[in-house]
Amino acid sequence: MNKAQKLTEKKIDPNTLSGQTLAYLGDGIYEAAIRRHLIKGGMLKPQNLQRAATHYVSAKAQAGLIAKMLDTGFLTKEEETAYRRGRNAKTHTKAKNTSLATYEMSTGFEAVFGYLDLAGEEGRVKKLIAWCIDEVESEGTREYVFN
């Protein structure tokens, strides 16, 4: 096993990164926020947490959320650009239990969060996450069905 490399963090312009790199970071940010929300909401059993998290973090759920964000003009121009970069990124993994188009949309969704985090937009990240949670819990994306 290789030894971990010593890294020095520096400011990075998110506009210089690939959509896949932004999505990698965004996936972790969004997933951690949802896990925190579920636990703070009183769900404590791992099997229940995993099942409940799917409503928020599955590719289908994320595709519905980003579709509604785009339809309602909720995203800024920069966020839409980050979404397109993530959606259009060439992937080296296969979509599981979903169509390629849905998987690409969810990758774009995740790229928005990675972009915002690296741009230092913590407030906007929190606002988008709160909006997503509210949409999922109020079934606000039920008209957006993806396979």
Short mmCIF file of N, CA, C and O in Angstrom, two decimals:
data_model
loop_
_atom_site.label_atom_id
_atom_site.label_comp_id
_atom_site.label_asym_id
_atom_site.label_seq_id
_atom_site.Cartn_x
_atom_site.Cartn_y
_atom_site.Cartn_z
N MET A 1 0.83 -1.18 0.00
CA MET A 1 0.00 0.00 0.00
C MET A 1 0.88 1.25 0.00
O MET A 1 1.86 1.33 0.73
N ASN A 2 0.53 2.21 -0.83
CA ASN A 2 1.30 3.44 -0.91
C ASN A 2 1.05 4.33 0.28
O ASN A 2 -0.04 4.37 0.84
N LYS A 3 2.07 5.06 0.65
CA LYS A 3 2.00 6.01 1.76
C LYS A 3 1.25 7.26 1.30
O LYS A 3 1.36 7.68 0.15
N ALA A 4 0.49 7.87 2.20
CA ALA A 4 -0.21 9.11 1.87
C ALA A 4 0.81 10.20 1.60
O ALA A 4 1.83 10.31 2.28
N GLN A 5 0.51 10.98 0.61
CA GLN A 5 1.37 12.07 0.20
C GLN A 5 1.12 13.29 1.08
O GLN A 5 -0.01 13.56 1.46
N LYS A 6 2.16 14.03 1.46
CA LYS A 6 1.98 15.27 2.23
C LYS A 6 1.57 16.36 1.26
O LYS A 6 2.27 16.65 0.29
N LEU A 7 0.41 16.95 1.51
CA LEU A 7 -0.13 17.98 0.62
C LEU A 7 -0.24 19.31 1.35
O LEU A 7 -0.47 19.34 2.56
N THR A 8 -0.08 20.36 0.61
CA THR A 8 -0.29 21.71 1.14
C THR A 8 -1.46 22.30 0.39
O THR A 8 -1.41 22.44 -0.84
N GLU A 9 -2.52 22.62 1.12
CA GLU A 9 -3.71 23.17 0.47
C GLU A 9 -3.45 24.60 0.01
O GLU A 9 -2.76 25.36 0.69
N LYS A 10 -4.01 24.93 -1.12
CA LYS A 10 -3.92 26.29 -1.65
C LYS A 10 -5.25 26.62 -2.31
O LYS A 10 -6.06 25.74 -2.60
N LYS A 11 -5.45 27.88 -2.52
CA LYS A 11 -6.69 28.33 -3.18
C LYS A 11 -6.66 27.84 -4.62
O LYS A 11 -5.65 27.93 -5.30
N ILE A 12 -7.80 27.29 -5.04
CA ILE A 12 -7.91 26.75 -6.40
C ILE A 12 -9.08 27.41 -7.09
O ILE A 12 -10.15 27.54 -6.50
N ASP A 13 -8.90 27.80 -8.31
CA ASP A 13 -9.99 28.37 -9.10
C ASP A 13 -10.83 27.19 -9.60
O ASP A 13 -10.35 26.39 -10.41
N PRO A 14 -12.09 27.07 -9.14
CA PRO A 14 -12.90 25.93 -9.55
C PRO A 14 -13.18 25.90 -11.05
O PRO A 14 -13.51 24.84 -11.60
N ASN A 15 -13.01 27.03 -11.72
CA ASN A 15 -13.23 27.07 -13.17
C ASN A 15 -12.15 26.32 -13.95
O ASN A 15 -12.32 26.06 -15.13
N THR A 16 -11.05 25.98 -13.27
CA THR A 16 -9.96 25.27 -13.94
C THR A 16 -10.04 23.76 -13.77
O THR A 16 -9.22 23.03 -14.33
N LEU A 17 -11.03 23.29 -13.00
CA LEU A 17 -11.14 21.87 -12.71
C LEU A 17 -12.16 21.18 -13.61
O LEU A 17 -13.11 21.80 -14.08
N SER A 18 -11.97 19.89 -13.78
CA SER A 18 -12.91 19.12 -14.59
C SER A 18 -14.25 18.97 -13.86
O SER A 18 -14.32 19.06 -12.63
N GLY A 19 -15.28 18.73 -14.62
CA GLY A 19 -16.60 18.48 -14.05
C GLY A 19 -16.59 17.28 -13.13
O GLY A 19 -17.27 17.26 -12.09
N GLN A 20 -15.82 16.26 -13.45
CA GLN A 20 -15.73 15.06 -12.63
C GLN A 20 -15.08 15.36 -11.27
O GLN A 20 -15.49 14.84 -10.24
N THR A 21 -14.06 16.21 -11.27
CA THR A 21 -13.39 16.58 -10.03
C THR A 21 -14.34 17.39 -9.15
O THR A 21 -14.44 17.15 -7.94
N LEU A 22 -15.07 18.31 -9.75
CA LEU A 22 -16.05 19.09 -8.99
C LEU A 22 -17.14 18.18 -8.43
O LEU A 22 -17.56 18.33 -7.27
N ALA A 23 -17.59 17.22 -9.21
CA ALA A 23 -18.64 16.29 -8.77
C ALA A 23 -18.13 15.40 -7.64
O ALA A 23 -18.88 15.09 -6.70
N TYR A 24 -16.88 14.99 -7.70
CA TYR A 24 -16.29 14.16 -6.64
C TYR A 24 -16.39 14.88 -5.29
O TYR A 24 -16.84 14.32 -4.29
N LEU A 25 -16.01 16.14 -5.27
CA LEU A 25 -16.09 16.93 -4.05
C LEU A 25 -17.55 17.19 -3.67
O LEU A 25 -17.94 17.02 -2.52
N GLY A 26 -18.35 17.59 -4.64
CA GLY A 26 -19.76 17.90 -4.38
C GLY A 26 -20.54 16.74 -3.84
O GLY A 26 -21.42 16.90 -2.98
N ASP A 27 -20.25 15.54 -4.31
CA ASP A 27 -20.92 14.33 -3.82
C ASP A 27 -20.70 14.19 -2.31
O ASP A 27 -21.64 13.95 -1.55
N GLY A 28 -19.48 14.36 -1.87
CA GLY A 28 -19.16 14.24 -0.45
C GLY A 28 -19.82 15.33 0.38
O GLY A 28 -20.33 15.06 1.48
N ILE A 29 -19.85 16.54 -0.13
CA ILE A 29 -20.45 17.65 0.59
C ILE A 29 -21.95 17.42 0.77
O ILE A 29 -22.49 17.56 1.88
N TYR A 30 -22.62 17.08 -0.31
CA TYR A 30 -24.07 16.89 -0.26
C TYR A 30 -24.43 15.68 0.60
O TYR A 30 -25.32 15.74 1.45
N GLU A 31 -23.71 14.58 0.42
CA GLU A 31 -23.98 13.36 1.19
C GLU A 31 -23.79 13.61 2.68
O GLU A 31 -24.61 13.19 3.50
N ALA A 32 -22.72 14.30 3.07
CA ALA A 32 -22.47 14.58 4.49
C ALA A 32 -23.59 15.44 5.08
O ALA A 32 -24.03 15.21 6.21
N ALA A 33 -24.05 16.42 4.31
CA ALA A 33 -25.13 17.29 4.79
C ALA A 33 -26.42 16.50 5.00
O ALA A 33 -27.13 16.72 5.99
N ILE A 34 -26.72 15.59 4.09
CA ILE A 34 -27.93 14.78 4.22
C ILE A 34 -27.81 13.84 5.40
O ILE A 34 -28.75 13.68 6.19
N ARG A 35 -26.67 13.21 5.57
CA ARG A 35 -26.47 12.32 6.73
C ARG A 35 -26.65 13.09 8.03
O ARG A 35 -27.30 12.61 8.96
N ARG A 36 -26.06 14.28 8.10
CA ARG A 36 -26.20 15.12 9.29
C ARG A 36 -27.67 15.45 9.54
O ARG A 36 -28.16 15.38 10.67
N HIS A 37 -28.39 15.82 8.49
CA HIS A 37 -29.81 16.17 8.60
C HIS A 37 -30.62 14.99 9.13
O HIS A 37 -31.47 15.15 10.02
N LEU A 38 -30.37 13.81 8.61
CA LEU A 38 -31.12 12.63 9.03
C LEU A 38 -30.85 12.29 10.51
O LEU A 38 -31.78 12.01 11.27
N ILE A 39 -29.59 12.34 10.90
CA ILE A 39 -29.24 12.02 12.29
C ILE A 39 -29.80 13.07 13.23
O ILE A 39 -30.40 12.75 14.26
N LYS A 40 -29.64 14.35 12.89
CA LYS A 40 -30.18 15.41 13.74
C LYS A 40 -31.70 15.39 13.76
O LYS A 40 -32.32 15.88 14.69
N GLY A 41 -32.30 14.80 12.73
CA GLY A 41 -33.75 14.66 12.66
C GLY A 41 -34.26 13.48 13.46
O GLY A 41 -35.47 13.25 13.52
N GLY A 42 -33.36 12.71 14.07
CA GLY A 42 -33.78 11.63 14.96
C GLY A 42 -33.60 10.23 14.42
O GLY A 42 -33.89 9.26 15.12
N MET A 43 -33.13 10.09 13.20
CA MET A 43 -32.88 8.74 12.67
C MET A 43 -31.51 8.30 13.17
O MET A 43 -30.52 8.97 12.94
N LEU A 44 -31.49 7.16 13.84
CA LEU A 44 -30.23 6.73 14.43
C LEU A 44 -29.79 5.33 14.02
O LEU A 44 -28.64 4.96 14.23
N LYS A 45 -30.67 4.54 13.45
CA LYS A 45 -30.31 3.18 13.05
C LYS A 45 -29.72 3.18 11.65
O LYS A 45 -30.35 3.69 10.71
N PRO A 46 -28.52 2.62 11.48
CA PRO A 46 -27.86 2.63 10.18
C PRO A 46 -28.72 2.12 9.02
O PRO A 46 -28.71 2.72 7.94
N GLN A 47 -29.48 1.05 9.22
CA GLN A 47 -30.29 0.52 8.12
C GLN A 47 -31.38 1.51 7.72
O GLN A 47 -31.71 1.65 6.55
N ASN A 48 -31.92 2.23 8.70
CA ASN A 48 -32.93 3.26 8.39
C ASN A 48 -32.30 4.48 7.74
O ASN A 48 -32.89 5.09 6.85
N LEU A 49 -31.12 4.83 8.20
CA LEU A 49 -30.41 5.99 7.63
C LEU A 49 -30.14 5.77 6.15
O LEU A 49 -30.38 6.66 5.33
N GLN A 50 -29.62 4.60 5.81
CA GLN A 50 -29.27 4.33 4.41
C GLN A 50 -30.50 4.37 3.51
O GLN A 50 -30.48 4.96 2.43
N ARG A 51 -31.58 3.78 3.98
CA ARG A 51 -32.82 3.76 3.20
C ARG A 51 -33.36 5.18 3.02
O ARG A 51 -33.76 5.57 1.93
N ALA A 52 -33.36 5.96 4.10
CA ALA A 52 -33.88 7.32 4.04
C ALA A 52 -33.01 8.22 3.17
O ALA A 52 -33.51 9.07 2.42
N ALA A 53 -31.70 8.04 3.24
CA ALA A 53 -30.78 8.87 2.47
C ALA A 53 -31.03 8.75 0.97
O ALA A 53 -30.85 9.72 0.23
N THR A 54 -31.48 7.59 0.53
CA THR A 54 -31.73 7.36 -0.89
C THR A 54 -32.72 8.37 -1.46
O THR A 54 -32.61 8.76 -2.62
N HIS A 55 -33.68 8.79 -0.65
CA HIS A 55 -34.67 9.77 -1.13
C HIS A 55 -34.03 11.11 -1.51
O HIS A 55 -34.58 11.86 -2.30
N TYR A 56 -32.87 11.39 -0.95
CA TYR A 56 -32.17 12.65 -1.17
C TYR A 56 -30.99 12.53 -2.12
O TYR A 56 -30.70 13.46 -2.86
N VAL A 57 -30.26 11.40 -2.04
CA VAL A 57 -28.97 11.32 -2.71
C VAL A 57 -28.90 10.38 -3.91
O VAL A 57 -27.85 10.28 -4.54
N SER A 58 -29.98 9.69 -4.24
CA SER A 58 -29.92 8.81 -5.41
C SER A 58 -29.78 9.65 -6.67
O SER A 58 -30.13 10.84 -6.70
N ALA A 59 -29.29 9.03 -7.72
CA ALA A 59 -29.16 9.74 -9.00
C ALA A 59 -30.52 10.27 -9.46
O ALA A 59 -30.62 11.39 -9.97
N LYS A 60 -31.56 9.48 -9.26
CA LYS A 60 -32.91 9.89 -9.67
C LYS A 60 -33.37 11.11 -8.88
O LYS A 60 -33.94 12.05 -9.45
N ALA A 61 -33.13 11.10 -7.56
CA ALA A 61 -33.52 12.24 -6.73
C ALA A 61 -32.74 13.50 -7.13
O ALA A 61 -33.31 14.58 -7.27
N GLN A 62 -31.44 13.34 -7.33
CA GLN A 62 -30.61 14.49 -7.70
C GLN A 62 -30.98 15.03 -9.07
O GLN A 62 -30.99 16.24 -9.29
N ALA A 63 -31.32 14.15 -10.00
CA ALA A 63 -31.75 14.60 -11.33
C ALA A 63 -33.04 15.39 -11.23
O ALA A 63 -33.20 16.43 -11.89
N GLY A 64 -33.97 14.95 -10.40
CA GLY A 64 -35.22 15.69 -10.20
C GLY A 64 -34.97 17.05 -9.58
O GLY A 64 -35.56 18.06 -9.99
N LEU A 65 -34.07 17.10 -8.60
CA LEU A 65 -33.76 18.37 -7.94
C LEU A 65 -33.11 19.35 -8.92
O LEU A 65 -33.50 20.52 -8.98
N ILE A 66 -32.14 18.89 -9.68
CA ILE A 66 -31.45 19.81 -10.61
C ILE A 66 -32.39 20.24 -11.73
O ILE A 66 -32.35 21.40 -12.17
N ALA A 67 -33.27 19.35 -12.17
CA ALA A 67 -34.22 19.72 -13.22
C ALA A 67 -35.13 20.84 -12.73
O ALA A 67 -35.39 21.81 -13.45
N LYS A 68 -35.58 20.74 -11.48
CA LYS A 68 -36.44 21.78 -10.94
C LYS A 68 -35.66 23.08 -10.73
O LYS A 68 -36.17 24.17 -10.99
N MET A 69 -34.43 22.99 -10.28
CA MET A 69 -33.59 24.18 -10.12
C MET A 69 -33.45 24.91 -11.45
O MET A 69 -33.56 26.14 -11.51
N LEU A 70 -33.22 24.15 -12.50
CA LEU A 70 -33.06 24.75 -13.83
C LEU A 70 -34.37 25.34 -14.34
O LEU A 70 -34.39 26.46 -14.87
N ASP A 71 -35.46 24.61 -14.16
CA ASP A 71 -36.77 25.08 -14.64
C ASP A 71 -37.24 26.34 -13.93
O ASP A 71 -37.92 27.17 -14.53
N THR A 72 -36.88 26.48 -12.65
CA THR A 72 -37.35 27.62 -11.87
C THR A 72 -36.36 28.78 -11.84
O THR A 72 -36.63 29.80 -11.21
N GLY A 73 -35.22 28.62 -12.49
CA GLY A 73 -34.23 29.69 -12.51
C GLY A 73 -33.55 29.91 -11.17
O GLY A 73 -33.08 31.00 -10.86
N PHE A 74 -33.47 28.85 -10.37
CA PHE A 74 -32.91 28.94 -9.03
C PHE A 74 -31.38 29.07 -9.04
O PHE A 74 -30.79 29.59 -8.10
N LEU A 75 -30.75 28.60 -10.10
CA LEU A 75 -29.29 28.62 -10.17
C LEU A 75 -28.79 29.90 -10.82
O LEU A 75 -29.43 30.46 -11.71
N THR A 76 -27.61 30.33 -10.39
CA THR A 76 -26.95 31.46 -11.03
C THR A 76 -26.35 30.99 -12.35
O THR A 76 -26.25 29.77 -12.61
N LYS A 77 -25.91 31.93 -13.15
CA LYS A 77 -25.27 31.60 -14.43
C LYS A 77 -24.03 30.72 -14.21
O LYS A 77 -23.81 29.75 -14.93
N GLU A 78 -23.23 31.06 -13.19
CA GLU A 78 -22.02 30.30 -12.89
C GLU A 78 -22.36 28.88 -12.44
O GLU A 78 -21.67 27.92 -12.80
N GLU A 79 -23.43 28.75 -11.65
CA GLU A 79 -23.85 27.43 -11.19
C GLU A 79 -24.35 26.58 -12.35
O GLU A 79 -24.08 25.38 -12.41
N GLU A 80 -25.07 27.20 -13.27
CA GLU A 80 -25.53 26.46 -14.46
C GLU A 80 -24.35 25.99 -15.29
O GLU A 80 -24.37 24.88 -15.82
N THR A 81 -23.32 26.80 -15.38
CA THR A 81 -22.12 26.42 -16.12
C THR A 81 -21.44 25.23 -15.44
O THR A 81 -21.03 24.27 -16.11
N ALA A 82 -21.34 25.28 -14.11
CA ALA A 82 -20.74 24.16 -13.37
C ALA A 82 -21.57 22.90 -13.57
O ALA A 82 -21.02 21.80 -13.75
N TYR A 83 -22.90 23.04 -13.56
CA TYR A 83 -23.78 21.89 -13.80
C TYR A 83 -23.49 21.27 -15.17
O TYR A 83 -23.32 20.05 -15.28
N ARG A 84 -23.44 22.08 -16.21
CA ARG A 84 -23.20 21.57 -17.56
C ARG A 84 -21.84 20.89 -17.66
O ARG A 84 -21.70 19.86 -18.32
N ARG A 85 -20.82 21.45 -17.00
CA ARG A 85 -19.50 20.83 -17.03
C ARG A 85 -19.53 19.45 -16.38
O ARG A 85 -18.92 18.50 -16.88
N GLY A 86 -20.25 19.33 -15.27
CA GLY A 86 -20.37 18.02 -14.63
C GLY A 86 -21.19 17.05 -15.45
O GLY A 86 -20.84 15.88 -15.60
N ARG A 87 -22.30 17.55 -15.98
CA ARG A 87 -23.20 16.69 -16.78
C ARG A 87 -22.49 16.18 -18.03
O ARG A 87 -22.67 15.03 -18.43
N ASN A 88 -21.68 17.01 -18.64
CA ASN A 88 -21.04 16.66 -19.90
C ASN A 88 -19.70 15.95 -19.73
O ASN A 88 -19.09 15.55 -20.72
N ALA A 89 -19.25 15.78 -18.50
CA ALA A 89 -17.95 15.16 -18.25
C ALA A 89 -17.96 13.70 -18.69
O ALA A 89 -18.95 13.00 -18.52
N LYS A 90 -16.88 13.29 -19.27
CA LYS A 90 -16.75 11.88 -19.65
C LYS A 90 -16.51 11.07 -18.39
O LYS A 90 -15.62 11.34 -17.62
N THR A 91 -17.33 10.08 -18.20
CA THR A 91 -17.24 9.26 -16.99
C THR A 91 -16.59 7.92 -17.28
O THR A 91 -16.70 7.41 -18.39
N HIS A 92 -15.93 7.39 -16.27
CA HIS A 92 -15.28 6.09 -16.43
C HIS A 92 -16.01 5.02 -15.62
O HIS A 92 -15.52 3.92 -15.48
N THR A 93 -17.17 5.38 -15.09
CA THR A 93 -17.97 4.42 -14.34
C THR A 93 -19.31 4.24 -15.04
O THR A 93 -19.74 5.09 -15.81
N LYS A 94 -19.95 3.14 -14.74
CA LYS A 94 -21.26 2.84 -15.31
C LYS A 94 -22.35 3.30 -14.36
O LYS A 94 -22.22 3.20 -13.15
N ALA A 95 -23.45 3.78 -14.93
CA ALA A 95 -24.61 4.14 -14.13
C ALA A 95 -25.25 2.86 -13.60
O ALA A 95 -25.44 1.91 -14.34
N LYS A 96 -25.53 2.84 -12.29
CA LYS A 96 -26.15 1.67 -11.67
C LYS A 96 -27.62 1.97 -11.41
O LYS A 96 -27.94 2.96 -10.79
N ASN A 97 -28.49 1.11 -11.86
CA ASN A 97 -29.93 1.22 -11.61
C ASN A 97 -30.57 2.51 -12.13
O ASN A 97 -31.57 2.97 -11.60
N THR A 98 -29.98 3.10 -13.14
CA THR A 98 -30.52 4.33 -13.70
C THR A 98 -30.02 4.50 -15.14
O THR A 98 -29.06 3.85 -15.55
N SER A 99 -30.65 5.38 -15.86
CA SER A 99 -30.22 5.64 -17.23
C SER A 99 -28.95 6.49 -17.24
O SER A 99 -28.65 7.18 -16.25
N LEU A 100 -28.25 6.47 -18.34
CA LEU A 100 -27.04 7.28 -18.47
C LEU A 100 -27.39 8.77 -18.35
O LEU A 100 -26.67 9.53 -17.69
N ALA A 101 -28.49 9.20 -18.94
CA ALA A 101 -28.89 10.61 -18.89
C ALA A 101 -29.15 11.05 -17.44
O ALA A 101 -28.74 12.15 -17.04
N THR A 102 -29.81 10.21 -16.66
CA THR A 102 -30.08 10.53 -15.25
C THR A 102 -28.77 10.61 -14.48
O THR A 102 -28.57 11.52 -13.67
N TYR A 103 -27.89 9.67 -14.72
CA TYR A 103 -26.58 9.65 -14.05
C TYR A 103 -25.79 10.91 -14.39
O TYR A 103 -25.17 11.52 -13.52
N GLU A 104 -25.83 11.32 -15.65
CA GLU A 104 -25.11 12.54 -16.05
C GLU A 104 -25.69 13.77 -15.38
O GLU A 104 -24.95 14.67 -14.96
N MET A 105 -27.02 13.83 -15.26
CA MET A 105 -27.65 14.97 -14.57
C MET A 105 -27.24 15.00 -13.10
O MET A 105 -26.96 16.07 -12.55
N SER A 106 -27.19 13.84 -12.47
CA SER A 106 -26.81 13.81 -11.05
C SER A 106 -25.35 14.20 -10.87
O SER A 106 -24.98 14.85 -9.89
N THR A 107 -24.51 13.84 -11.82
CA THR A 107 -23.11 14.26 -11.78
C THR A 107 -23.02 15.78 -11.89
O THR A 107 -22.24 16.42 -11.18
N GLY A 108 -23.83 16.36 -12.75
CA GLY A 108 -23.88 17.81 -12.86
C GLY A 108 -24.36 18.47 -11.58
O GLY A 108 -23.83 19.51 -11.15
N PHE A 109 -25.37 17.87 -10.94
CA PHE A 109 -25.88 18.34 -9.65
C PHE A 109 -24.74 18.40 -8.63
O PHE A 109 -24.53 19.41 -7.95
N GLU A 110 -23.99 17.31 -8.52
CA GLU A 110 -22.88 17.24 -7.58
C GLU A 110 -21.79 18.25 -7.92
O GLU A 110 -21.18 18.85 -7.02
N ALA A 111 -21.55 18.48 -9.19
CA ALA A 111 -20.53 19.45 -9.61
C ALA A 111 -20.85 20.86 -9.12
O ALA A 111 -19.94 21.62 -8.79
N VAL A 112 -22.12 21.20 -9.06
CA VAL A 112 -22.52 22.52 -8.56
C VAL A 112 -22.02 22.70 -7.12
O VAL A 112 -21.46 23.75 -6.78
N PHE A 113 -22.20 21.68 -6.29
CA PHE A 113 -21.77 21.79 -4.89
C PHE A 113 -20.26 21.85 -4.77
O PHE A 113 -19.73 22.59 -3.93
N GLY A 114 -19.55 21.08 -5.58
CA GLY A 114 -18.09 21.15 -5.57
C GLY A 114 -17.60 22.51 -6.01
O GLY A 114 -16.68 23.08 -5.41
N TYR A 115 -18.21 23.03 -7.05
CA TYR A 115 -17.85 24.37 -7.56
C TYR A 115 -18.03 25.42 -6.47
O TYR A 115 -17.14 26.22 -6.21
N LEU A 116 -19.21 25.42 -5.85
CA LEU A 116 -19.51 26.44 -4.84
C LEU A 116 -18.58 26.34 -3.64
O LEU A 116 -18.14 27.36 -3.10
N ASP A 117 -18.28 25.12 -3.22
CA ASP A 117 -17.38 24.95 -2.09
C ASP A 117 -16.00 25.53 -2.39
O ASP A 117 -15.45 26.29 -1.59
N LEU A 118 -15.45 25.19 -3.54
CA LEU A 118 -14.13 25.69 -3.89
C LEU A 118 -14.12 27.19 -4.17
O LEU A 118 -13.09 27.85 -4.03
N ALA A 119 -15.27 27.74 -4.54
CA ALA A 119 -15.37 29.18 -4.77
C ALA A 119 -15.56 29.94 -3.45
O ALA A 119 -15.64 31.17 -3.46
N GLY A 120 -15.65 29.21 -2.35
CA GLY A 120 -15.80 29.85 -1.05
C GLY A 120 -17.22 30.31 -0.75
O GLY A 120 -17.43 31.17 0.10
N GLU A 121 -18.19 29.73 -1.43
CA GLU A 121 -19.59 30.13 -1.30
C GLU A 121 -20.34 29.23 -0.31
O GLU A 121 -21.36 28.61 -0.67
N GLU A 122 -19.86 29.17 0.94
CA GLU A 122 -20.47 28.29 1.93
C GLU A 122 -21.94 28.62 2.18
O GLU A 122 -22.77 27.72 2.36
N GLY A 123 -22.27 29.91 2.20
CA GLY A 123 -23.66 30.31 2.41
C GLY A 123 -24.58 29.81 1.31
O GLY A 123 -25.70 29.35 1.58
N ARG A 124 -24.10 29.87 0.09
CA ARG A 124 -24.90 29.39 -1.03
C ARG A 124 -25.05 27.87 -0.99
O ARG A 124 -26.12 27.34 -1.30
N VAL A 125 -23.99 27.18 -0.59
CA VAL A 125 -24.07 25.72 -0.44
C VAL A 125 -25.16 25.37 0.56
O VAL A 125 -26.02 24.52 0.30
N LYS A 126 -25.16 26.05 1.70
CA LYS A 126 -26.17 25.79 2.74
C LYS A 126 -27.57 26.10 2.23
O LYS A 126 -28.52 25.36 2.51
N LYS A 127 -27.71 27.18 1.47
CA LYS A 127 -29.02 27.55 0.93
C LYS A 127 -29.53 26.48 -0.04
O LYS A 127 -30.70 26.09 0.01
N LEU A 128 -28.66 26.01 -0.92
CA LEU A 128 -29.06 24.98 -1.89
C LEU A 128 -29.41 23.67 -1.18
O LEU A 128 -30.39 23.00 -1.55
N ILE A 129 -28.63 23.30 -0.18
CA ILE A 129 -28.91 22.06 0.55
C ILE A 129 -30.25 22.17 1.28
O ILE A 129 -31.07 21.25 1.22
N ALA A 130 -30.49 23.30 1.92
CA ALA A 130 -31.78 23.50 2.62
C ALA A 130 -32.93 23.43 1.63
O ALA A 130 -33.97 22.81 1.92
N TRP A 131 -32.75 24.00 0.45
CA TRP A 131 -33.79 23.97 -0.59
C TRP A 131 -34.04 22.52 -1.02
O TRP A 131 -35.18 22.09 -1.15
N CYS A 132 -32.96 21.76 -1.23
CA CYS A 132 -33.09 20.36 -1.66
C CYS A 132 -33.82 19.54 -0.60
O CYS A 132 -34.72 18.75 -0.94
N ILE A 133 -33.45 19.71 0.64
CA ILE A 133 -34.11 18.98 1.72
C ILE A 133 -35.60 19.30 1.74
O ILE A 133 -36.44 18.40 1.82
N ASP A 134 -35.92 20.57 1.64
CA ASP A 134 -37.33 20.98 1.65
C ASP A 134 -38.08 20.39 0.46
O ASP A 134 -39.21 19.90 0.60
N GLU A 135 -37.48 20.40 -0.72
CA GLU A 135 -38.12 19.85 -1.91
C GLU A 135 -38.37 18.35 -1.77
O GLU A 135 -39.44 17.87 -2.12
N VAL A 136 -37.40 17.63 -1.26
CA VAL A 136 -37.57 16.18 -1.10
C VAL A 136 -38.66 15.90 -0.07
O VAL A 136 -39.54 15.07 -0.30
N GLU A 137 -38.61 16.59 1.05
CA GLU A 137 -39.55 16.29 2.14
C GLU A 137 -40.97 16.77 1.86
O GLU A 137 -41.92 16.24 2.42
N SER A 138 -41.12 17.75 0.97
CA SER A 138 -42.47 18.21 0.60
C SER A 138 -42.94 17.59 -0.72
O SER A 138 -43.98 17.98 -1.24
N GLU A 139 -42.14 16.66 -1.24
CA GLU A 139 -42.41 16.01 -2.53
C GLU A 139 -42.55 17.02 -3.66
O GLU A 139 -43.34 16.86 -4.58
N GLY A 140 -41.74 18.07 -3.57
CA GLY A 140 -41.79 19.14 -4.56
C GLY A 140 -41.24 18.77 -5.93
O GLY A 140 -41.40 19.54 -6.87
N THR A 141 -40.61 17.63 -6.03
CA THR A 141 -40.07 17.21 -7.34
C THR A 141 -40.80 15.99 -7.89
O THR A 141 -40.31 15.34 -8.80
N ARG A 142 -41.97 15.68 -7.38
CA ARG A 142 -42.66 14.45 -7.81
C ARG A 142 -43.01 14.47 -9.29
O ARG A 142 -43.18 13.42 -9.90
N GLU A 143 -43.13 15.66 -9.90
CA GLU A 143 -43.42 15.70 -11.34
C GLU A 143 -42.17 15.45 -12.19
O GLU A 143 -42.25 15.32 -13.39
N TYR A 144 -41.01 15.40 -11.53
CA TYR A 144 -39.75 15.12 -12.22
C TYR A 144 -39.36 13.67 -11.95
O TYR A 144 -38.77 13.35 -10.93
N VAL A 145 -39.74 12.80 -12.86
CA VAL A 145 -39.48 11.38 -12.69
C VAL A 145 -38.40 10.95 -13.68
O VAL A 145 -38.52 11.18 -14.88
N PHE A 146 -37.38 10.32 -13.14
CA PHE A 146 -36.25 9.87 -13.97
C PHE A 146 -36.03 8.38 -13.77
O PHE A 146 -36.29 7.84 -12.70
N ASN A 147 -35.55 7.73 -14.81
CA ASN A 147 -35.26 6.29 -14.74
C ASN A 147 -33.78 6.05 -14.55
O ASN A 147 -32.96 6.76 -14.92
#
